[in-house]
Amino acid sequence: MSDRDTRHKQSMQKLKAHVDEKVAAATEQRGLLLVFTGNGKGKTTAAWGTVTRALGYGYRVGVIQFIKGQWECGERERLVEDPNLEVAIMGTGFTWETQNREADTAACREVWAEAERMLADPDVYLVVLDEITYMLKFGYLDIDTVRRAIENRPAEQSVIVTGRNAHRELLEMADTVTEMQEVRHAFNAGVQARRGIDY
Amino acid sequence: MSDRDTRHKQSMQKLKAHVDEKVAAATEQRGLLLVFTGNGKGKTTAAWGTVTRALGYGYRVGVIQFIKGQWECGERERLVEDPNLEVAIMGTGFTWETQNREADTAACREVWAEAERMLADPDVYLVVLDEITYMLKFGYLDIDTVRRAIENRPAEQSVIVTGRNAHRELLEMADTVTEMQEVRHAFNAGVQARRGIDY
């Protein structure tokens, strides 16, 4: 075996020991609260990736979209025929399009009722609260209501929260938090959002 | 209209003007190179979310997984029946499990040949090079080869690169770069990776 190969083997053995140790230390089993926040691309996309994953195992999944895009949405089309997936979408467009706080608050509360139902249902393995952070920021929902519903959910249920500027209390409650930071975005260089990639 | 409602409306009008301006400024249409890097959870998951999205529109997608997990993989199960999806997986496990540089290099080159074929095929709308950053880091692939294949791809094709410590040259070429930063990870608090959520 060459020197380089030997060094590689030793370095990989160290890495393996480290990985094995961490796996052995992780013994708790329960539903998780994950937060995907930050200003970068990938928050909602990672949530949909997880939805696809959970559906792949045959689990029931509920998705609440608190900001309905004006665009179509490829992943919804792809998955919507799955009987284990339930999607509820807030009945207005972007809040900066409607510019009507009262109507938006009412629409938000209506779809939140669906979220509460899913968060209380032990048969739902994963609930995605997509872009809910904006609802808290704009005051359409209050953090106590949201925190309580998440805290009291069934022990085996996981929840994903997405959106910029996640509320401090959500970050503190979360098991896993990823901050998706924008290093560069094509859009800012004048490149159009791309069908099937960006939306 | 209450003062609060009026202020909300004004603030949303400003936001709308800003969004509209950015949308109008983005005029270029072409395939994108996206990099999901950083040490946080969500890189591969966001890539799979995008795969689901592209498949939702009926586009052809190629995925190369450069590190085959020892775990199952729900999203692959869910999508594998789609005739528009082609997945190629490196024929060894984690490189820290095999600890054999020569065998891993050979396995990597073999699956890279599949990647090169996809990157040259104008019918493939999206190519995902999942965890390829490690192949560059371990020296199983060289950056010039990878850069050239990505640069010479069909103009309408998008590419997603995932993995920690993305090579500087990949970052410079990319249209969109998101750094997924780990703020907290359940695993480090002793919580087991969860089926259908983490893998």
JSON list of C-alpha atoms in Angstrom, two decimals, chain A residues 1-2 4-5 8-9 11-16 19-20 22-32 34 36 40-57 59 70-82 95-102 104 125-126 138-140 155-158 160 170-199, chain B residues 1-2 4-5 8-9 11-16 19-20 22-32 34 36 40-57 59 70-82 95-102 104 125-126 138-140 155-158 160 170-199:
[
{"chain": "A", "resi": 1, "resn": "MET", "atom": "CA", "xyz": [0.00, 0.00, 0.00]},
{"chain": "A", "resi": 2, "resn": "SER", "atom": "CA", "xyz": [1.41, 3.44, -0.94]},
{"chain": "A", "resi": 4, "resn": "ARG", "atom": "CA", "xyz": [-0.86, 8.15, 0.37]},
{"chain": "A", "resi": 5, "resn": "ASP", "atom": "CA", "xyz": [-3.20, 5.16, 0.61]},
{"chain": "A", "resi": 8, "resn": "HIS", "atom": "CA", "xyz": [-6.02, 7.98, 3.62]},
{"chain": "A", "resi": 9, "resn": "LYS", "atom": "CA", "xyz": [-6.91, 4.78, 5.45]},
{"chain": "A", "resi": 11, "resn": "SER", "atom": "CA", "xyz": [-7.69, 9.43, 8.29]},
{"chain": "A", "resi": 12, "resn": "MET", "atom": "CA", "xyz": [-10.85, 7.52, 7.29]},
{"chain": "A", "resi": 13, "resn": "GLN", "atom": "CA", "xyz": [-10.50, 5.25, 10.33]},
{"chain": "A", "resi": 14, "resn": "LYS", "atom": "CA", "xyz": [-10.46, 8.33, 12.56]},
{"chain": "A", "resi": 15, "resn": "LEU", "atom": "CA", "xyz": [-13.52, 9.71, 10.79]},
{"chain": "A", "resi": 16, "resn": "LYS", "atom": "CA", "xyz": [-15.31, 6.37, 11.14]},
{"chain": "A", "resi": 19, "resn": "VAL", "atom": "CA", "xyz": [-19.17, 8.96, 13.24]},
{"chain": "A", "resi": 20, "resn": "ASP", "atom": "CA", "xyz": [-19.69, 5.68, 15.12]},
{"chain": "A", "resi": 22, "resn": "LYS", "atom": "CA", "xyz": [-21.93, 10.04, 17.56]},
{"chain": "A", "resi": 23, "resn": "VAL", "atom": "CA", "xyz": [-24.37, 7.40, 16.29]},
{"chain": "A", "resi": 24, "resn": "ALA", "atom": "CA", "xyz": [-23.97, 5.42, 19.51]},
{"chain": "A", "resi": 25, "resn": "ALA", "atom": "CA", "xyz": [-24.59, 8.53, 21.64]},
{"chain": "A", "resi": 26, "resn": "ALA", "atom": "CA", "xyz": [-27.89, 9.30, 19.92]},
{"chain": "A", "resi": 27, "resn": "THR", "atom": "CA", "xyz": [-30.43, 7.15, 21.71]},
{"chain": "A", "resi": 28, "resn": "GLU", "atom": "CA", "xyz": [-33.56, 9.28, 22.07]},
{"chain": "A", "resi": 29, "resn": "GLN", "atom": "CA", "xyz": [-36.42, 8.50, 19.66]},
{"chain": "A", "resi": 30, "resn": "ARG", "atom": "CA", "xyz": [-39.22, 11.01, 19.06]},
{"chain": "A", "resi": 31, "resn": "GLY", "atom": "CA", "xyz": [-40.74, 13.44, 16.60]},
{"chain": "A", "resi": 32, "resn": "LEU", "atom": "CA", "xyz": [-38.59, 16.45, 15.77]},
{"chain": "A", "resi": 34, "resn": "LEU", "atom": "CA", "xyz": [-37.01, 21.42, 12.42]},
{"chain": "A", "resi": 36, "resn": "PHE", "atom": "CA", "xyz": [-35.35, 26.09, 8.00]},
{"chain": "A", "resi": 40, "resn": "GLY", "atom": "CA", "xyz": [-31.16, 31.93, 1.14]},
{"chain": "A", "resi": 41, "resn": "LYS", "atom": "CA", "xyz": [-32.78, 29.63, -1.38]},
{"chain": "A", "resi": 42, "resn": "GLY", "atom": "CA", "xyz": [-33.71, 26.14, -0.22]},
{"chain": "A", "resi": 43, "resn": "LYS", "atom": "CA", "xyz": [-35.98, 26.46, 2.83]},
{"chain": "A", "resi": 44, "resn": "THR", "atom": "CA", "xyz": [-39.30, 25.44, 1.26]},
{"chain": "A", "resi": 45, "resn": "THR", "atom": "CA", "xyz": [-37.45, 23.18, -1.16]},
{"chain": "A", "resi": 46, "resn": "ALA", "atom": "CA", "xyz": [-35.84, 21.26, 1.70]},
{"chain": "A", "resi": 47, "resn": "ALA", "atom": "CA", "xyz": [-39.25, 20.96, 3.34]},
{"chain": "A", "resi": 48, "resn": "TRP", "atom": "CA", "xyz": [-40.71, 19.46, 0.14]},
{"chain": "A", "resi": 49, "resn": "GLY", "atom": "CA", "xyz": [-37.71, 17.15, -0.08]},
{"chain": "A", "resi": 50, "resn": "THR", "atom": "CA", "xyz": [-38.56, 15.87, 3.39]},
{"chain": "A", "resi": 51, "resn": "VAL", "atom": "CA", "xyz": [-42.22, 15.49, 2.40]},
{"chain": "A", "resi": 52, "resn": "THR", "atom": "CA", "xyz": [-41.17, 13.33, -0.53]},
{"chain": "A", "resi": 53, "resn": "ARG", "atom": "CA", "xyz": [-38.97, 11.30, 1.81]},
{"chain": "A", "resi": 54, "resn": "ALA", "atom": "CA", "xyz": [-41.73, 10.71, 4.39]},
{"chain": "A", "resi": 55, "resn": "LEU", "atom": "CA", "xyz": [-44.25, 9.80, 1.67]},
{"chain": "A", "resi": 56, "resn": "GLY", "atom": "CA", "xyz": [-41.68, 7.37, 0.32]},
{"chain": "A", "resi": 57, "resn": "TYR", "atom": "CA", "xyz": [-42.03, 5.37, 3.52]},
{"chain": "A", "resi": 59, "resn": "TYR", "atom": "CA", "xyz": [-46.25, 8.07, 6.19]},
{"chain": "A", "resi": 70, "resn": "GLN", "atom": "CA", "xyz": [-48.75, 33.37, -7.78]},
{"chain": "A", "resi": 71, "resn": "TRP", "atom": "CA", "xyz": [-46.75, 30.75, -9.58]},
{"chain": "A", "resi": 72, "resn": "GLU", "atom": "CA", "xyz": [-47.51, 27.16, -10.22]},
{"chain": "A", "resi": 73, "resn": "CYS", "atom": "CA", "xyz": [-45.68, 24.66, -8.13]},
{"chain": "A", "resi": 74, "resn": "GLY", "atom": "CA", "xyz": [-44.13, 21.55, -9.65]},
{"chain": "A", "resi": 75, "resn": "GLU", "atom": "CA", "xyz": [-43.62, 19.56, -6.50]},
{"chain": "A", "resi": 76, "resn": "ARG", "atom": "CA", "xyz": [-47.24, 19.91, -5.49]},
{"chain": "A", "resi": 77, "resn": "GLU", "atom": "CA", "xyz": [-48.32, 18.65, -8.91]},
{"chain": "A", "resi": 78, "resn": "ARG", "atom": "CA", "xyz": [-45.98, 15.73, -8.61]},
{"chain": "A", "resi": 79, "resn": "LEU", "atom": "CA", "xyz": [-47.10, 14.61, -5.19]},
{"chain": "A", "resi": 80, "resn": "VAL", "atom": "CA", "xyz": [-50.72, 15.67, -5.09]},
{"chain": "A", "resi": 81, "resn": "GLU", "atom": "CA", "xyz": [-52.04, 12.32, -6.25]},
{"chain": "A", "resi": 82, "resn": "ASP", "atom": "CA", "xyz": [-50.54, 10.66, -3.16]},
{"chain": "A", "resi": 95, "resn": "THR", "atom": "CA", "xyz": [-49.70, 39.53, 1.37]},
{"chain": "A", "resi": 96, "resn": "TRP", "atom": "CA", "xyz": [-47.86, 42.32, -0.44]},
{"chain": "A", "resi": 97, "resn": "GLU", "atom": "CA", "xyz": [-50.17, 41.76, -3.41]},
{"chain": "A", "resi": 98, "resn": "THR", "atom": "CA", "xyz": [-53.42, 41.92, -1.46]},
{"chain": "A", "resi": 99, "resn": "GLN", "atom": "CA", "xyz": [-52.30, 44.74, 0.87]},
{"chain": "A", "resi": 100, "resn": "ASN", "atom": "CA", "xyz": [-55.31, 44.08, 3.07]},
{"chain": "A", "resi": 101, "resn": "ARG", "atom": "CA", "xyz": [-54.45, 43.20, 6.64]},
{"chain": "A", "resi": 102, "resn": "GLU", "atom": "CA", "xyz": [-57.95, 42.28, 7.71]},
{"chain": "A", "resi": 104, "resn": "ASP", "atom": "CA", "xyz": [-55.19, 38.36, 5.13]},
{"chain": "A", "resi": 125, "resn": "TYR", "atom": "CA", "xyz": [-46.26, 11.79, 10.84]},
{"chain": "A", "resi": 126, "resn": "LEU", "atom": "CA", "xyz": [-45.04, 15.12, 9.47]},
{"chain": "A", "resi": 138, "resn": "PHE", "atom": "CA", "xyz": [-47.21, 40.47, 10.29]},
{"chain": "A", "resi": 139, "resn": "GLY", "atom": "CA", "xyz": [-49.24, 39.69, 13.41]},
{"chain": "A", "resi": 140, "resn": "TYR", "atom": "CA", "xyz": [-51.80, 37.49, 11.62]},
{"chain": "A", "resi": 155, "resn": "ALA", "atom": "CA", "xyz": [-44.90, 12.66, 20.50]},
{"chain": "A", "resi": 156, "resn": "GLU", "atom": "CA", "xyz": [-44.16, 10.79, 17.26]},
{"chain": "A", "resi": 157, "resn": "GLN", "atom": "CA", "xyz": [-45.06, 13.70, 15.00]},
{"chain": "A", "resi": 158, "resn": "SER", "atom": "CA", "xyz": [-42.38, 15.86, 13.38]},
{"chain": "A", "resi": 160, "resn": "ILE", "atom": "CA", "xyz": [-41.02, 21.62, 9.86]},
{"chain": "A", "resi": 170, "resn": "LEU", "atom": "CA", "xyz": [-39.51, 28.80, 17.64]},
{"chain": "A", "resi": 171, "resn": "LEU", "atom": "CA", "xyz": [-35.72, 28.71, 17.40]},
{"chain": "A", "resi": 172, "resn": "GLU", "atom": "CA", "xyz": [-35.46, 27.90, 21.11]},
{"chain": "A", "resi": 173, "resn": "MET", "atom": "CA", "xyz": [-38.00, 25.08, 20.87]},
{"chain": "A", "resi": 174, "resn": "ALA", "atom": "CA", "xyz": [-36.49, 23.51, 17.77]},
{"chain": "A", "resi": 175, "resn": "ASP", "atom": "CA", "xyz": [-34.44, 20.31, 17.75]},
{"chain": "A", "resi": 176, "resn": "THR", "atom": "CA", "xyz": [-32.72, 21.21, 14.50]},
{"chain": "A", "resi": 177, "resn": "VAL", "atom": "CA", "xyz": [-32.22, 24.67, 13.04]},
{"chain": "A", "resi": 178, "resn": "THR", "atom": "CA", "xyz": [-30.60, 25.37, 9.70]},
{"chain": "A", "resi": 179, "resn": "GLU", "atom": "CA", "xyz": [-29.92, 28.90, 8.59]},
{"chain": "A", "resi": 180, "resn": "MET", "atom": "CA", "xyz": [-29.97, 28.98, 4.80]},
{"chain": "A", "resi": 181, "resn": "GLN", "atom": "CA", "xyz": [-27.72, 31.90, 4.00]},
{"chain": "A", "resi": 182, "resn": "GLU", "atom": "CA", "xyz": [-27.74, 33.51, 0.61]},
{"chain": "A", "resi": 183, "resn": "VAL", "atom": "CA", "xyz": [-24.19, 33.68, -0.67]},
{"chain": "A", "resi": 184, "resn": "ARG", "atom": "CA", "xyz": [-25.32, 34.51, -4.21]},
{"chain": "A", "resi": 185, "resn": "HIS", "atom": "CA", "xyz": [-28.65, 34.38, -6.04]},
{"chain": "A", "resi": 186, "resn": "ALA", "atom": "CA", "xyz": [-29.07, 34.25, -9.82]},
{"chain": "A", "resi": 187, "resn": "PHE", "atom": "CA", "xyz": [-32.13, 36.47, -9.57]},
{"chain": "A", "resi": 188, "resn": "ASN", "atom": "CA", "xyz": [-30.01, 39.36, -8.33]},
{"chain": "A", "resi": 189, "resn": "ALA", "atom": "CA", "xyz": [-27.76, 38.99, -11.36]},
{"chain": "A", "resi": 190, "resn": "GLY", "atom": "CA", "xyz": [-30.74, 39.45, -13.68]},
{"chain": "A", "resi": 191, "resn": "VAL", "atom": "CA", "xyz": [-31.45, 35.77, -14.35]},
{"chain": "A", "resi": 192, "resn": "GLN", "atom": "CA", "xyz": [-35.14, 34.83, -14.39]},
{"chain": "A", "resi": 193, "resn": "ALA", "atom": "CA", "xyz": [-36.61, 32.36, -11.97]},
{"chain": "A", "resi": 194, "resn": "ARG", "atom": "CA", "xyz": [-36.62, 29.04, -13.76]},
{"chain": "A", "resi": 195, "resn": "ARG", "atom": "CA", "xyz": [-39.59, 26.75, -14.17]},
{"chain": "A", "resi": 196, "resn": "GLY", "atom": "CA", "xyz": [-39.07, 23.38, -12.53]},
{"chain": "A", "resi": 197, "resn": "ILE", "atom": "CA", "xyz": [-36.03, 24.66, -10.63]},
{"chain": "A", "resi": 198, "resn": "ASP", "atom": "CA", "xyz": [-37.06, 27.81, -8.76]},
{"chain": "A", "resi": 199, "resn": "TYR", "atom": "CA", "xyz": [-40.82, 27.21, -8.76]},
{"chain": "B", "resi": 1, "resn": "MET", "atom": "CA", "xyz": [-59.51, 51.84, 7.74]},
{"chain": "B", "resi": 2, "resn": "SER", "atom": "CA", "xyz": [-57.62, 51.81, 11.07]},
{"chain": "B", "resi": 4, "resn": "ARG", "atom": "CA", "xyz": [-52.63, 49.97, 11.74]},
{"chain": "B", "resi": 5, "resn": "ASP", "atom": "CA", "xyz": [-54.34, 48.76, 8.56]},
{"chain": "B", "resi": 8, "resn": "HIS", "atom": "CA", "xyz": [-49.76, 47.75, 6.84]},
{"chain": "B", "resi": 9, "resn": "LYS", "atom": "CA", "xyz": [-51.09, 48.68, 3.39]},
{"chain": "B", "resi": 11, "resn": "SER", "atom": "CA", "xyz": [-45.63, 48.88, 3.96]},
{"chain": "B", "resi": 12, "resn": "MET", "atom": "CA", "xyz": [-46.98, 46.13, 1.69]},
{"chain": "B", "resi": 13, "resn": "GLN", "atom": "CA", "xyz": [-47.16, 48.57, -1.24]},
{"chain": "B", "resi": 14, "resn": "LYS", "atom": "CA", "xyz": [-43.50, 49.34, -0.75]},
{"chain": "B", "resi": 15, "resn": "LEU", "atom": "CA", "xyz": [-42.67, 45.63, -0.61]},
{"chain": "B", "resi": 16, "resn": "LYS", "atom": "CA", "xyz": [-44.71, 44.99, -3.76]},
{"chain": "B", "resi": 19, "resn": "VAL", "atom": "CA", "xyz": [-40.58, 42.71, -5.64]},
{"chain": "B", "resi": 20, "resn": "ASP", "atom": "CA", "xyz": [-42.02, 43.94, -8.95]},
{"chain": "B", "resi": 22, "resn": "LYS", "atom": "CA", "xyz": [-36.66, 42.83, -9.10]},
{"chain": "B", "resi": 23, "resn": "VAL", "atom": "CA", "xyz": [-38.90, 40.60, -11.24]},
{"chain": "B", "resi": 24, "resn": "ALA", "atom": "CA", "xyz": [-38.77, 43.15, -14.08]},
{"chain": "B", "resi": 25, "resn": "ALA", "atom": "CA", "xyz": [-34.97, 43.36, -13.87]},
{"chain": "B", "resi": 26, "resn": "ALA", "atom": "CA", "xyz": [-34.53, 39.60, -14.24]},
{"chain": "B", "resi": 27, "resn": "THR", "atom": "CA", "xyz": [-34.64, 39.01, -17.99]},
{"chain": "B", "resi": 28, "resn": "GLU", "atom": "CA", "xyz": [-32.01, 36.36, -18.70]},
{"chain": "B", "resi": 29, "resn": "GLN", "atom": "CA", "xyz": [-33.30, 32.83, -19.33]},
{"chain": "B", "resi": 30, "resn": "ARG", "atom": "CA", "xyz": [-30.97, 29.83, -19.09]},
{"chain": "B", "resi": 31, "resn": "GLY", "atom": "CA", "xyz": [-30.05, 26.79, -17.09]},
{"chain": "B", "resi": 32, "resn": "LEU", "atom": "CA", "xyz": [-28.61, 27.49, -13.65]},
{"chain": "B", "resi": 34, "resn": "LEU", "atom": "CA", "xyz": [-26.90, 25.95, -7.90]},
{"chain": "B", "resi": 36, "resn": "PHE", "atom": "CA", "xyz": [-26.04, 23.90, -1.64]},
{"chain": "B", "resi": 40, "resn": "GLY", "atom": "CA", "xyz": [-26.22, 22.25, 8.16]},
{"chain": "B", "resi": 41, "resn": "LYS", "atom": "CA", "xyz": [-29.07, 19.89, 7.42]},
{"chain": "B", "resi": 42, "resn": "GLY", "atom": "CA", "xyz": [-30.98, 20.42, 4.18]},
{"chain": "B", "resi": 43, "resn": "LYS", "atom": "CA", "xyz": [-28.49, 20.34, 1.31]},
{"chain": "B", "resi": 44, "resn": "THR", "atom": "CA", "xyz": [-29.38, 16.98, -0.22]},
{"chain": "B", "resi": 45, "resn": "THR", "atom": "CA", "xyz": [-32.97, 17.42, 0.91]},
{"chain": "B", "resi": 46, "resn": "ALA", "atom": "CA", "xyz": [-33.28, 20.70, -0.99]},
{"chain": "B", "resi": 47, "resn": "ALA", "atom": "CA", "xyz": [-31.79, 19.00, -4.04]},
{"chain": "B", "resi": 48, "resn": "TRP", "atom": "CA", "xyz": [-34.43, 16.23, -3.82]},
{"chain": "B", "resi": 49, "resn": "GLY", "atom": "CA", "xyz": [-37.11, 18.88, -3.36]},
{"chain": "B", "resi": 50, "resn": "THR", "atom": "CA", "xyz": [-35.99, 20.43, -6.63]},
{"chain": "B", "resi": 51, "resn": "VAL", "atom": "CA", "xyz": [-35.96, 17.01, -8.31]},
{"chain": "B", "resi": 52, "resn": "THR", "atom": "CA", "xyz": [-39.58, 16.52, -7.24]},
{"chain": "B", "resi": 53, "resn": "ARG", "atom": "CA", "xyz": [-40.42, 19.96, -8.59]},
{"chain": "B", "resi": 54, "resn": "ALA", "atom": "CA", "xyz": [-38.79, 19.38, -11.99]},
{"chain": "B", "resi": 55, "resn": "LEU", "atom": "CA", "xyz": [-40.42, 15.94, -12.31]},
{"chain": "B", "resi": 56, "resn": "GLY", "atom": "CA", "xyz": [-43.73, 17.63, -11.48]},
{"chain": "B", "resi": 57, "resn": "TYR", "atom": "CA", "xyz": [-43.46, 19.54, -14.75]},
{"chain": "B", "resi": 59, "resn": "TYR", "atom": "CA", "xyz": [-38.83, 17.27, -17.11]},
{"chain": "B", "resi": 70, "resn": "GLN", "atom": "CA", "xyz": [-25.85, 2.82, 4.51]},
{"chain": "B", "resi": 71, "resn": "TRP", "atom": "CA", "xyz": [-29.43, 3.84, 5.20]},
{"chain": "B", "resi": 72, "resn": "GLU", "atom": "CA", "xyz": [-32.49, 3.47, 3.06]},
{"chain": "B", "resi": 73, "resn": "CYS", "atom": "CA", "xyz": [-33.73, 6.55, 1.35]},
{"chain": "B", "resi": 74, "resn": "GLY", "atom": "CA", "xyz": [-37.43, 7.41, 1.32]},
{"chain": "B", "resi": 75, "resn": "GLU", "atom": "CA", "xyz": [-37.38, 10.00, -1.43]},
{"chain": "B", "resi": 76, "resn": "ARG", "atom": "CA", "xyz": [-35.67, 7.66, -3.82]},
{"chain": "B", "resi": 77, "resn": "GLU", "atom": "CA", "xyz": [-38.30, 5.01, -3.13]},
{"chain": "B", "resi": 78, "resn": "ARG", "atom": "CA", "xyz": [-41.04, 7.54, -3.70]},
{"chain": "B", "resi": 79, "resn": "LEU", "atom": "CA", "xyz": [-39.75, 8.83, -7.01]},
{"chain": "B", "resi": 80, "resn": "VAL", "atom": "CA", "xyz": [-38.00, 5.85, -8.48]},
{"chain": "B", "resi": 81, "resn": "GLU", "atom": "CA", "xyz": [-41.00, 4.69, -10.49]},
{"chain": "B", "resi": 82, "resn": "ASP", "atom": "CA", "xyz": [-40.95, 7.97, -12.45]},
{"chain": "B", "resi": 95, "resn": "THR", "atom": "CA", "xyz": [-15.64, 6.30, 2.13]},
{"chain": "B", "resi": 96, "resn": "TRP", "atom": "CA", "xyz": [-14.88, 6.24, 5.86]},
{"chain": "B", "resi": 97, "resn": "GLU", "atom": "CA", "xyz": [-16.46, 2.77, 5.96]},
{"chain": "B", "resi": 98, "resn": "THR", "atom": "CA", "xyz": [-14.50, 1.31, 3.07]},
{"chain": "B", "resi": 99, "resn": "GLN", "atom": "CA", "xyz": [-11.20, 3.06, 3.95]},
{"chain": "B", "resi": 100, "resn": "ASN", "atom": "CA", "xyz": [-9.81, 2.06, 0.61]},
{"chain": "B", "resi": 101, "resn": "ARG", "atom": "CA", "xyz": [-8.70, 4.97, -1.55]},
{"chain": "B", "resi": 102, "resn": "GLU", "atom": "CA", "xyz": [-8.01, 2.96, -4.65]},
{"chain": "B", "resi": 104, "resn": "ASP", "atom": "CA", "xyz": [-13.24, 4.35, -3.89]},
{"chain": "B", "resi": 125, "resn": "TYR", "atom": "CA", "xyz": [-33.26, 19.33, -17.71]},
{"chain": "B", "resi": 126, "resn": "LEU", "atom": "CA", "xyz": [-31.66, 18.93, -14.29]},
{"chain": "B", "resi": 138, "resn": "PHE", "atom": "CA", "xyz": [-10.55, 13.33, -1.26]},
{"chain": "B", "resi": 139, "resn": "GLY", "atom": "CA", "xyz": [-8.95, 13.66, -4.71]},
{"chain": "B", "resi": 140, "resn": "TYR", "atom": "CA", "xyz": [-11.10, 10.96, -6.35]},
{"chain": "B", "resi": 155, "resn": "ALA", "atom": "CA", "xyz": [-27.53, 25.88, -22.18]},
{"chain": "B", "resi": 156, "resn": "GLU", "atom": "CA", "xyz": [-30.98, 24.90, -20.93]},
{"chain": "B", "resi": 157, "resn": "GLN", "atom": "CA", "xyz": [-29.71, 22.38, -18.40]},
{"chain": "B", "resi": 158, "resn": "SER", "atom": "CA", "xyz": [-29.53, 23.19, -14.70]},
{"chain": "B", "resi": 160, "resn": "ILE", "atom": "CA", "xyz": [-27.23, 21.25, -8.51]},
{"chain": "B", "resi": 170, "resn": "LEU", "atom": "CA", "xyz": [-17.54, 25.73, -8.10]},
{"chain": "B", "resi": 171, "resn": "LEU", "atom": "CA", "xyz": [-18.63, 28.63, -5.89]},
{"chain": "B", "resi": 172, "resn": "GLU", "atom": "CA", "xyz": [-17.26, 31.12, -8.40]},
{"chain": "B", "resi": 173, "resn": "MET", "atom": "CA", "xyz": [-19.04, 29.46, -11.34]},
{"chain": "B", "resi": 174, "resn": "ALA", "atom": "CA", "xyz": [-22.38, 29.12, -9.55]},
{"chain": "B", "resi": 175, "resn": "ASP", "atom": "CA", "xyz": [-25.42, 31.29, -10.25]},
{"chain": "B", "resi": 176, "resn": "THR", "atom": "CA", "xyz": [-26.92, 30.62, -6.84]},
{"chain": "B", "resi": 177, "resn": "VAL", "atom": "CA", "xyz": [-25.09, 29.57, -3.70]},
{"chain": "B", "resi": 178, "resn": "THR", "atom": "CA", "xyz": [-26.79, 28.80, -0.40]},
{"chain": "B", "resi": 179, "resn": "GLU", "atom": "CA", "xyz": [-24.75, 28.07, 2.68]},
{"chain": "B", "resi": 180, "resn": "MET", "atom": "CA", "xyz": [-26.79, 25.82, 4.94]},
{"chain": "B", "resi": 181, "resn": "GLN", "atom": "CA", "xyz": [-25.44, 26.65, 8.37]},
{"chain": "B", "resi": 182, "resn": "GLU", "atom": "CA", "xyz": [-26.05, 24.38, 11.30]},
{"chain": "B", "resi": 183, "resn": "VAL", "atom": "CA", "xyz": [-27.45, 26.43, 14.15]},
{"chain": "B", "resi": 184, "resn": "ARG", "atom": "CA", "xyz": [-28.52, 23.34, 16.09]},
{"chain": "B", "resi": 185, "resn": "HIS", "atom": "CA", "xyz": [-28.85, 19.66, 15.26]},
{"chain": "B", "resi": 186, "resn": "ALA", "atom": "CA", "xyz": [-30.99, 17.16, 17.17]},
{"chain": "B", "resi": 187, "resn": "PHE", "atom": "CA", "xyz": [-28.35, 14.48, 16.62]},
{"chain": "B", "resi": 188, "resn": "ASN", "atom": "CA", "xyz": [-25.86, 16.39, 18.76]},
{"chain": "B", "resi": 189, "resn": "ALA", "atom": "CA", "xyz": [-28.40, 16.48, 21.61]},
{"chain": "B", "resi": 190, "resn": "GLY", "atom": "CA", "xyz": [-28.60, 12.67, 21.57]},
{"chain": "B", "resi": 191, "resn": "VAL", "atom": "CA", "xyz": [-31.74, 12.35, 19.43]},
{"chain": "B", "resi": 192, "resn": "GLN", "atom": "CA", "xyz": [-31.63, 9.55, 16.88]},
{"chain": "B", "resi": 193, "resn": "ALA", "atom": "CA", "xyz": [-31.89, 10.23, 13.16]},
{"chain": "B", "resi": 194, "resn": "ARG", "atom": "CA", "xyz": [-35.54, 9.74, 12.29]},
{"chain": "B", "resi": 195, "resn": "ARG", "atom": "CA", "xyz": [-36.90, 7.54, 9.53]},
{"chain": "B", "resi": 196, "resn": "GLY", "atom": "CA", "xyz": [-38.80, 9.50, 6.90]},
{"chain": "B", "resi": 197, "resn": "ILE", "atom": "CA", "xyz": [-37.41, 12.77, 8.21]},
{"chain": "B", "resi": 198, "resn": "ASP", "atom": "CA", "xyz": [-33.62, 12.51, 8.36]},
{"chain": "B", "resi": 199, "resn": "TYR", "atom": "CA", "xyz": [-33.20, 9.62, 5.94]}
]
